[in-house]
Structure formats: structure tokens, C-alpha cells
mmCIF file of C-alpha atoms and ligand atoms in Angstrom:
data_model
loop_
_atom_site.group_PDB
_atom_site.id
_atom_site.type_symbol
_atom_site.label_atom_id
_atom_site.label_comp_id
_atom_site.label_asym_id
_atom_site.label_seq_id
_atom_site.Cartn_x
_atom_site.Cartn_y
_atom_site.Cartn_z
ATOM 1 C CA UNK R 318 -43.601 13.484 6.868
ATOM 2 C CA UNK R 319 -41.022 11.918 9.305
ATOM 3 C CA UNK R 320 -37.343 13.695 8.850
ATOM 4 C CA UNK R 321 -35.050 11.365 7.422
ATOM 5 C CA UNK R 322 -31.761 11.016 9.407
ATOM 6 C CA UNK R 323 -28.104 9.656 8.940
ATOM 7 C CA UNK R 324 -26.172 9.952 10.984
ATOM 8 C CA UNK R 325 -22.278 9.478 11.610
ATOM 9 C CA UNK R 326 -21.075 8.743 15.107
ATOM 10 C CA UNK R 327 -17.363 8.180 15.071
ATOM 11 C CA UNK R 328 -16.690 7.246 18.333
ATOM 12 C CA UNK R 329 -13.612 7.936 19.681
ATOM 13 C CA UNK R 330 -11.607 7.983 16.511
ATOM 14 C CA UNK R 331 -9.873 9.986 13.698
ATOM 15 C CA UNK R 332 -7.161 12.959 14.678
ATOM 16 C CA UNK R 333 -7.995 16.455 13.617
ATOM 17 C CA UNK R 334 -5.895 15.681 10.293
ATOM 18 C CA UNK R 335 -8.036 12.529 9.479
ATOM 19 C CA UNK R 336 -11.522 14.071 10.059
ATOM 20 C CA UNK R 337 -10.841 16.851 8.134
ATOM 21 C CA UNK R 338 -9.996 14.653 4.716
ATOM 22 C CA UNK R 339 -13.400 12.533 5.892
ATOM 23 C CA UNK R 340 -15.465 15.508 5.888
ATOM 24 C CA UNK R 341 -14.370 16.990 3.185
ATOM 25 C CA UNK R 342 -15.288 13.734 1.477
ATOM 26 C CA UNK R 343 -18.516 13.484 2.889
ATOM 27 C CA UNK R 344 -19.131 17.387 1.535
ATOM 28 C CA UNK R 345 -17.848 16.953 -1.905
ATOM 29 C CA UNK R 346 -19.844 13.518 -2.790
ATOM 30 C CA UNK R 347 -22.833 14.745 -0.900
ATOM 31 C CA UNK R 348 -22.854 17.764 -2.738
ATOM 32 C CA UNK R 349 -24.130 15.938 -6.051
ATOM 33 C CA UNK R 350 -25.242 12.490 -4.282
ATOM 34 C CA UNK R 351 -26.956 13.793 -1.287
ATOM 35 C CA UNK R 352 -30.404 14.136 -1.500
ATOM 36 C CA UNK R 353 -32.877 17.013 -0.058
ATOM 37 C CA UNK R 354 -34.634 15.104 2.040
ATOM 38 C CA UNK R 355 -32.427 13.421 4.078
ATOM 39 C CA UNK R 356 -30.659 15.202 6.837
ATOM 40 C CA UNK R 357 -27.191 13.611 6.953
ATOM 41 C CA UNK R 358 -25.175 14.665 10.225
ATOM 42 C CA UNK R 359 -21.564 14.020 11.574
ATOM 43 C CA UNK R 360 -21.078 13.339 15.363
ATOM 44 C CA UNK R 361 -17.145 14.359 15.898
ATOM 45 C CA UNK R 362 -15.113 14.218 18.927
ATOM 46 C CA UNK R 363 -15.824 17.703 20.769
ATOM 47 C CA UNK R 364 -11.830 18.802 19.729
ATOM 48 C CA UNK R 365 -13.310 19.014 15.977
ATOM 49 C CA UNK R 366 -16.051 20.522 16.403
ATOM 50 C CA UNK R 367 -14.817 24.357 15.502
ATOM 51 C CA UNK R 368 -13.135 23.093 12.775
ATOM 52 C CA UNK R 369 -15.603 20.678 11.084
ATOM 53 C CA UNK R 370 -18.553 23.263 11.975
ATOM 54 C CA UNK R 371 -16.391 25.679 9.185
ATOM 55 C CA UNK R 372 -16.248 23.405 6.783
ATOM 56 C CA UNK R 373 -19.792 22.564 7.026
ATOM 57 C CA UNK R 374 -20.867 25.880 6.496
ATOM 58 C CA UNK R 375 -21.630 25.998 2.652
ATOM 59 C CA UNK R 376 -23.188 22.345 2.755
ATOM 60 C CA UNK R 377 -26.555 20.879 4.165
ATOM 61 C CA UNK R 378 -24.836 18.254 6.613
ATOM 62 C CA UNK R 379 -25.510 19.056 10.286
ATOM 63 C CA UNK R 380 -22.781 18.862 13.102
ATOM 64 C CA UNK R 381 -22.946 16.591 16.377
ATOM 65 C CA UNK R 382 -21.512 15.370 19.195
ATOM 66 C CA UNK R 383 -21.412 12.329 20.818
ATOM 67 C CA UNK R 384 -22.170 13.853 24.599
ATOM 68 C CA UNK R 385 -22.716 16.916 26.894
ATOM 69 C CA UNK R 386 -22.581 17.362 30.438
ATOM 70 C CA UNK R 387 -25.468 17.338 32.238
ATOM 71 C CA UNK R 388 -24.663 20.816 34.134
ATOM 72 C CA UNK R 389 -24.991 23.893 32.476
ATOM 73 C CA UNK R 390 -21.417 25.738 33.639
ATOM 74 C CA UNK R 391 -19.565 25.909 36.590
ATOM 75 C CA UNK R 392 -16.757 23.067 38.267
ATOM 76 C CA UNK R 393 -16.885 19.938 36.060
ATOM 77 C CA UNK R 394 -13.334 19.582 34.916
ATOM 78 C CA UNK R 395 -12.919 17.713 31.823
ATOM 79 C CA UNK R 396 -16.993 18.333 30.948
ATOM 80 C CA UNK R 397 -18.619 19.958 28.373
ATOM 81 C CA UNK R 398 -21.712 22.091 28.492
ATOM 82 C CA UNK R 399 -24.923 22.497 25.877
ATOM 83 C CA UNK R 400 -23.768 26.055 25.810
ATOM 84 C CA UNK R 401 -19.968 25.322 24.852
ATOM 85 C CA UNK R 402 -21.625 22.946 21.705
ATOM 86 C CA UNK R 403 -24.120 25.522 20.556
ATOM 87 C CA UNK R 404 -21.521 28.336 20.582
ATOM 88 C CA UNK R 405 -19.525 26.177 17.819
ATOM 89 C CA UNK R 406 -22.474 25.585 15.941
ATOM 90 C CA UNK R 407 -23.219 22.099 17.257
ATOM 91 C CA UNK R 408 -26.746 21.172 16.354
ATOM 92 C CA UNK R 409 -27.129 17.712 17.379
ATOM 93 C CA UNK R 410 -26.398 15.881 20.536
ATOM 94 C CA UNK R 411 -26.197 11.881 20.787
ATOM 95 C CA UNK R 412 -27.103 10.864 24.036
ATOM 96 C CA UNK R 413 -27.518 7.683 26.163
ATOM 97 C CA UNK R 414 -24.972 5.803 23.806
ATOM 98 C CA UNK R 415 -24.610 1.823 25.092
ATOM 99 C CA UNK R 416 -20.831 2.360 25.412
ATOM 100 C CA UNK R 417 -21.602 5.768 27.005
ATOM 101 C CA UNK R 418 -24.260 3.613 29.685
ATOM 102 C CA UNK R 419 -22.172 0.959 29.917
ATOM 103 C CA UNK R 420 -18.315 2.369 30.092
ATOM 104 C CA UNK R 421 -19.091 5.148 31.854
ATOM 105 C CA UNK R 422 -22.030 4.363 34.568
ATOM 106 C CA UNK R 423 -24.733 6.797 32.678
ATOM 107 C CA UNK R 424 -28.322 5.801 34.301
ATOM 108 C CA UNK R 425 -31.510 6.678 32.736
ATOM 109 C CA UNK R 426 -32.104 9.415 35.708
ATOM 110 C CA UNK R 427 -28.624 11.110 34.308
ATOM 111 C CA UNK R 428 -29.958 10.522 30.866
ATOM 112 C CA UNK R 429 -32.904 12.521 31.931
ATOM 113 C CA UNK R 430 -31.184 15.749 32.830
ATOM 114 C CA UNK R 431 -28.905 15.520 30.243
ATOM 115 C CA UNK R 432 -32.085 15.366 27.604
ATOM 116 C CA UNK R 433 -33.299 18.259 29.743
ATOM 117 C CA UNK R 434 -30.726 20.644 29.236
ATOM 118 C CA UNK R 435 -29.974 19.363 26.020
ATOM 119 C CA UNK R 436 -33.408 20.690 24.873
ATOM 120 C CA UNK R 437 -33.285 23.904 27.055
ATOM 121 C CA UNK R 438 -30.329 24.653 24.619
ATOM 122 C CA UNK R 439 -32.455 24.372 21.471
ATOM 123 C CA UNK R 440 -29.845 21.320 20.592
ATOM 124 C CA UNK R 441 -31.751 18.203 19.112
ATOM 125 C CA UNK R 442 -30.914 15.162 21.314
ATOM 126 C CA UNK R 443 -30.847 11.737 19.601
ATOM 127 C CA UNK R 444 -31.628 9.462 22.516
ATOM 128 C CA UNK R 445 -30.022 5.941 22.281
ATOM 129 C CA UNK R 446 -31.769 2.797 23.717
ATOM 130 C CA UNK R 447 -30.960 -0.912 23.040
ATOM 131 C CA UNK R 448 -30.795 -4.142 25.187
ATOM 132 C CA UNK R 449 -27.709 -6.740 25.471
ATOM 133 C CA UNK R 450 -27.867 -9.693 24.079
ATOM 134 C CA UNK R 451 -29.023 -11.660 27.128
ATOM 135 C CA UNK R 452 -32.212 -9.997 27.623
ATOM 136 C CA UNK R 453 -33.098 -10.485 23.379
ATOM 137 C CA UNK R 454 -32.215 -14.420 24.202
ATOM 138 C CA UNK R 455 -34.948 -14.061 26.649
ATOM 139 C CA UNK R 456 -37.096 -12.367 24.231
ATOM 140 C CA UNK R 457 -36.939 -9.111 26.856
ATOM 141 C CA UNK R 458 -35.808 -6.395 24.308
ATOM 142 C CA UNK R 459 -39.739 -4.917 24.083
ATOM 143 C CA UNK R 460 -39.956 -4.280 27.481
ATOM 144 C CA UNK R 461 -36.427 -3.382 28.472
ATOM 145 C CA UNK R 462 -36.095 -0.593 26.034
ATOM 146 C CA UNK R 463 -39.264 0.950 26.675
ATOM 147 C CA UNK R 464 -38.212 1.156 30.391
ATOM 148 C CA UNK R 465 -35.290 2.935 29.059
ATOM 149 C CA UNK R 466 -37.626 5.386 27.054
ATOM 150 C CA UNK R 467 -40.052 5.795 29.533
ATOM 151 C CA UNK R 468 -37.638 7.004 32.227
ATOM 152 C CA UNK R 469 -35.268 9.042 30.519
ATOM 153 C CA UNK R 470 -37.901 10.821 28.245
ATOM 154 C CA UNK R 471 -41.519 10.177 29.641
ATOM 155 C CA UNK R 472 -41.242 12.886 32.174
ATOM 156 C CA UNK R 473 -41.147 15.431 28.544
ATOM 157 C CA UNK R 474 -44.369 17.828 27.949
ATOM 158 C CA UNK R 475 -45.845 16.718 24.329
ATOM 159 C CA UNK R 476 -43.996 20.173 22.617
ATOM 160 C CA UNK R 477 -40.414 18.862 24.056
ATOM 161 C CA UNK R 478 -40.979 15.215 23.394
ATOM 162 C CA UNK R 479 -41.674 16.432 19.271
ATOM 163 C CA UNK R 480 -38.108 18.040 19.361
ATOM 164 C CA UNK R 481 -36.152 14.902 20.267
ATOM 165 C CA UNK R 482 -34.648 11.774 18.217
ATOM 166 C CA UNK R 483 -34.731 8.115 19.192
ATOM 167 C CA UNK R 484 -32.060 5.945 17.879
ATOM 168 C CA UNK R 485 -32.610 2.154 18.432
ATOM 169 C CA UNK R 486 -29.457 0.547 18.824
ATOM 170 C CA UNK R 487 -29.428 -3.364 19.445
ATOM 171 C CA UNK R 488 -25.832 -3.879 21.503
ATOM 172 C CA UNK R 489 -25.601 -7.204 20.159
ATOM 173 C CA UNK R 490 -25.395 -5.173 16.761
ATOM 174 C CA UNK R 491 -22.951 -2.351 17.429
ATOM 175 C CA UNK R 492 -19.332 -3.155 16.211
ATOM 176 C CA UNK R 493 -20.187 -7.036 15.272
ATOM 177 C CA UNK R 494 -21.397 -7.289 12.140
ATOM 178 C CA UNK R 495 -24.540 -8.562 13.423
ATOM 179 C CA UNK R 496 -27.472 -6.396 12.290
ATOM 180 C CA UNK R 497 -30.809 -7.067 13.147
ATOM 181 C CA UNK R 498 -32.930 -8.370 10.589
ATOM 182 C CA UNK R 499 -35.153 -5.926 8.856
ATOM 183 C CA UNK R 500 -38.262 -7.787 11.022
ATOM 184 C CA UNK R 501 -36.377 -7.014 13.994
ATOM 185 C CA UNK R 502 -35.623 -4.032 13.792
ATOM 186 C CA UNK R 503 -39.310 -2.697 12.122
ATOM 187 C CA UNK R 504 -40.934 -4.752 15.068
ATOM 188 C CA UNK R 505 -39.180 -2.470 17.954
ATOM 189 C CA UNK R 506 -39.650 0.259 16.084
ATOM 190 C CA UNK R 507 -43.182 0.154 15.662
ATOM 191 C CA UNK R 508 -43.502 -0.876 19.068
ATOM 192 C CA UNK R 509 -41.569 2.429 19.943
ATOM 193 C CA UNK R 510 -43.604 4.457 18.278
ATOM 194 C CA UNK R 511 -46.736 2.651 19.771
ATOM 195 C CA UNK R 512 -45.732 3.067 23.197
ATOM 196 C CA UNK R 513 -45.241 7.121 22.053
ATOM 197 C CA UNK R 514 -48.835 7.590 20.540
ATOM 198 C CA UNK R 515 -50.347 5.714 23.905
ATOM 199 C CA UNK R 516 -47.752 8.491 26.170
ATOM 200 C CA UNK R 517 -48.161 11.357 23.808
ATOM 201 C CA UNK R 518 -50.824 10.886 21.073
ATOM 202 C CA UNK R 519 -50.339 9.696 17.067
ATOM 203 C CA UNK R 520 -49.620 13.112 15.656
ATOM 204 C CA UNK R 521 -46.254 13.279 18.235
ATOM 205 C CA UNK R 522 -45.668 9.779 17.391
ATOM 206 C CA UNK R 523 -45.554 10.140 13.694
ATOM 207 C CA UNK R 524 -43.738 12.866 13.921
ATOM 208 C CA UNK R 525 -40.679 11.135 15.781
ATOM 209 C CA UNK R 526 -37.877 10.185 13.740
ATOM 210 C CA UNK R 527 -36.583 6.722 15.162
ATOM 211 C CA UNK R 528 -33.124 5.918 13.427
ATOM 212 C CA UNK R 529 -31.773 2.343 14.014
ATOM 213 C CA UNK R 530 -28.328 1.295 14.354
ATOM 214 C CA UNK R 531 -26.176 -1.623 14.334
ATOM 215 C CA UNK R 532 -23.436 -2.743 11.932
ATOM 216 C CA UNK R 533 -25.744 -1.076 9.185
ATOM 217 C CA UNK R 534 -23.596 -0.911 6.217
ATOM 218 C CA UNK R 535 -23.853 -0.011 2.186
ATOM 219 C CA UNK R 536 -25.019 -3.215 1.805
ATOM 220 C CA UNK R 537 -27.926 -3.794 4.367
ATOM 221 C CA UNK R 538 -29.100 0.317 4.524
ATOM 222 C CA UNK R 539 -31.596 -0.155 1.707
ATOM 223 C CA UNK R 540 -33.611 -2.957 3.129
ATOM 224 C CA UNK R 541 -33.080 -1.265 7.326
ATOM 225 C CA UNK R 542 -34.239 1.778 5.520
ATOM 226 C CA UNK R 543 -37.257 0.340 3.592
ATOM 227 C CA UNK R 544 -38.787 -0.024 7.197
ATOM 228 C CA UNK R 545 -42.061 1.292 7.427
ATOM 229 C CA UNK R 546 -40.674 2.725 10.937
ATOM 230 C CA UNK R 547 -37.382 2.908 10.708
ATOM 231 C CA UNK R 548 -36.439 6.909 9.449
ATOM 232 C CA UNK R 549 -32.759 6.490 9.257
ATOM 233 C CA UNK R 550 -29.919 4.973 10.694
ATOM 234 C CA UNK R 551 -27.115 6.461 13.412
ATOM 235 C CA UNK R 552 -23.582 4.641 12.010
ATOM 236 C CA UNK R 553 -20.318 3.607 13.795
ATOM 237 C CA UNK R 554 -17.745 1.945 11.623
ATOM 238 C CA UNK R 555 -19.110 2.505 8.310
ATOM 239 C CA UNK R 556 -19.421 6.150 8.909
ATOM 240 C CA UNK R 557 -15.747 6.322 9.418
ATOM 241 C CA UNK R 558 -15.341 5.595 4.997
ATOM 242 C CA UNK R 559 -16.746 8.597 3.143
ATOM 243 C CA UNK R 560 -17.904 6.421 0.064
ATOM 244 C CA UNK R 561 -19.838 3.696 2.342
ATOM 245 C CA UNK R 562 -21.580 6.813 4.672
ATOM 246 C CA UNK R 563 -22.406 8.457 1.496
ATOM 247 C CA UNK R 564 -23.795 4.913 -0.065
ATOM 248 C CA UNK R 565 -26.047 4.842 3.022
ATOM 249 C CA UNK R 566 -27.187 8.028 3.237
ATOM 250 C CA UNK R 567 -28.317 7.325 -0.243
ATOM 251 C CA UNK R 568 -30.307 4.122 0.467
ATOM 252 C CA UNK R 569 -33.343 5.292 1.475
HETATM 253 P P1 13P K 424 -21.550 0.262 14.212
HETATM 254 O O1 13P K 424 -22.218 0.844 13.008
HETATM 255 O O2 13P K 424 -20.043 0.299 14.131
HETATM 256 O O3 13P K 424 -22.072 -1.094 14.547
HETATM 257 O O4 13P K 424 -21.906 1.210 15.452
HETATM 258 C C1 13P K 424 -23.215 1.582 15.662
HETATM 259 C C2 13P K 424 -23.229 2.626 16.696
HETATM 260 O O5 13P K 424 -22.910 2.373 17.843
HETATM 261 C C3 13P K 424 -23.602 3.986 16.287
HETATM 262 O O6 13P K 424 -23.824 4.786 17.388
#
């Protein structure tokens, strides 16, 4: 059985103040709403990390962040290391982000090493890939985003390939309102996860969890989720209201 994900990636937003009141939304519902069996996880700015990670304690929700450096220490002002996120009690680690790629010049070779130490670390990565909307016009998207798998993540022994997360993020999708149909979005992720079994074999690439995200909302989660390969969904606005993350996490 394929984990079941949610996660919440809040971008750059909510102060200390704000987050706080979100999460401890997200733990009160999710303490009777929440189900076993799905892993939800919040993706904070790196300042909230020590706080959120106490208030998380007591509950089953899992802390991320949205980045990490791809050096482990040393003269990087303004970076932060794998080591800095475990030693809050970071346990997730979203990387390859299309506003990460495309704001910030991240190329799949950076993505690589970043994935690299990331896993060193014992942190889970969840990998973002996704194509613009030109290259779906030109019915592209198969091909582009397993050249962004395959270079970021092929160069992975089977073991270390098992530990990671794919999230498959249409940018046409993020912040729009646009989702992908259901057929859309089950197509590339089947074709994901066939591109993994011909890499690394079927039993690494049922084991995969491959979240999708996208504008996925309270009121599209439950057919996304019915997907036979889609195993969760990685959530940017709606994530930022406690009842409609909760409402998601509880579509499956
Ligand atoms: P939205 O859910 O706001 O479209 O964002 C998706 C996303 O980028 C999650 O990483």
C-alpha cells in the first residue's frame, strides 16, 4: 500500500502569529477528522519551523519545508542546511517547486544535489515536476516532465529512489483555479510511475507516492484523489484555510 499524502505548502505567507492559529486549527479538527492512513504534513516558512514542530508534537501531522540548501554547512549566507531542518524536527523537504525553478534559476543538476543531501539527512524529499502551459498546448507535458524526473532523480540507487516523493504539479494549475481534469492528471501519473517501474522495477514503482497539485480544493480533492495513481495532493492556497485543508485531507 502506497502512503497517502497531503500536504500544505504555504508559500511565502502567514507571520509567526497567523501560522500558529492555522496549525492549531489543523491539530484540533484533525484530531477527530483526520484519518490513520493519511499522512497530512505542513510545509512552513523555515522562521516557524521551531515553533510549529512544538505544537505538532502530540499530533500525527508531519512538519516541512519548502527548501534546503544544497551544501551541507559552511559560507552560504542567507541558506539553510538539511542539518539545520532535521535539528528542529523537520521531516519533509519540498523540492524543485515551479516558482522555486522558475523565480529563482533552480536547474535539474541543482535539483539533483539538493535531493542528494536531502536524503543523506534521512529527510523525505517531495520532488516537484510540472510543465508550462506552452509545452501542454503542444501536447509536450509527457516528455518534458519525465526529463525533469529523469535528471534530477534517475542518477538514485533503487533503496534511495523508494525514500523519495513525487509531486506532479501542472504550472498552468498552481494559483489559477485551473486544475487538471481527473484524466489529466491520472494519465501523467501513470505515465510517471511507468517510466519508474521501466528505471527501477514495479515493486519501487508501486511503492512511490505521487501527490498532484494544482488549485485542488474541497471541492475537486475527492474526484483528484479517486485516481488510481494519484496518492495525495501537495496544496497552495487552500492549505492556507484550516477547514478547506482539513476537507481535503479527508477526501480520499
Ligand atoms: P495552489 O493549490 O494554490 O494552486 O498551489 C499549488 C502549489 O503550488 C503547491 O505547491
Amino acid at each position: 500500500m502506497r502512503k497517502k499524502i497531503i500536504a500544505g505548502n504555504w508559500k511565502m505567507n502567514q507571520t509567526l502569529e497567523e501560522g500558529k492559529i492555522l496549525t492549531s486549527e489543523v491539530v484540533n479538527m484533525g484530531k477527530d477528522e483526520l484519518r490513520d492512513d493519511v499522512q497530512v504534513v505542513l510545509c512552513a516558512p523555515f522562521v516557524h519551523l521551531t515553533t510549529l514542530q512544538a505544537m505538532l508534537t502530540d499530533s500525527s501531522i508531519a512538519l516541512g519545508a519548502q527548501n534546503c540548501s544544497n551544501h551541507a554547512s559552511g559560507a552560504y549566507t542567507g541558506e539553510i542546511s538539511v542539518a539545520m531542518l532535521k535539528s528542529v524536527g523537520t521531516e519533509y523537504v519540498i523540492l524543485g517547486h515551479s516558482e522555486r525553478r522558475e523565480y529563482f534559476g533552480e536547474m535539474d543538476s541543482l535539483l539533483a544535489e539538493k535531493i542528494d543531501i536531502t536524503l543523506e539527512h534521512s529527510l523525505t524529499p517531495i520532488f516537484c515536476c510540472g510543465e508550462p502551459l506552452v509545452v501542454r498546448e503542444k501536447d509536450e507535458q509527457l516528455a518534458y516532465v519525465q526529463s525533469q524526473i529523469e535528471k534530477s532523480l534517475f542518477h538514485l540507487s533503487a533503496e534511495d529512489f523508494s525514500k523519495i516523493v513525487i509531486a506532479y504539479e501542472p504550472i498552468w494549475a498552481i494559483g489559477t483555479g485551473k486544475t487538471a481534469t481527473s484524466d489529466q492528471a491520472q494519465e501523467m501519473h501513470a505515465a510517471i510511475r511507468k517510466q519508474i517501474t521501466d528505471q527501477y522495477g514495479e515493486e519501487v514503482a508501486n511503492g512511490i507516492s505521487i501527490l498532484y497539485g494544482g488549485s485542488m480544493k474541497p471541492g475537486n480533492a475527492e474526484e483528484l484523489l479517486s485516481c488510481l495513481d494519484v496518492d495525495g495532493g501537495l496544496i497552495g492556497g487552500a492549505s492556507l484555510k484550516s477547514r478547506d485543508f482539513v476537507d481535503i485531507a479527508k477526501s480520499f
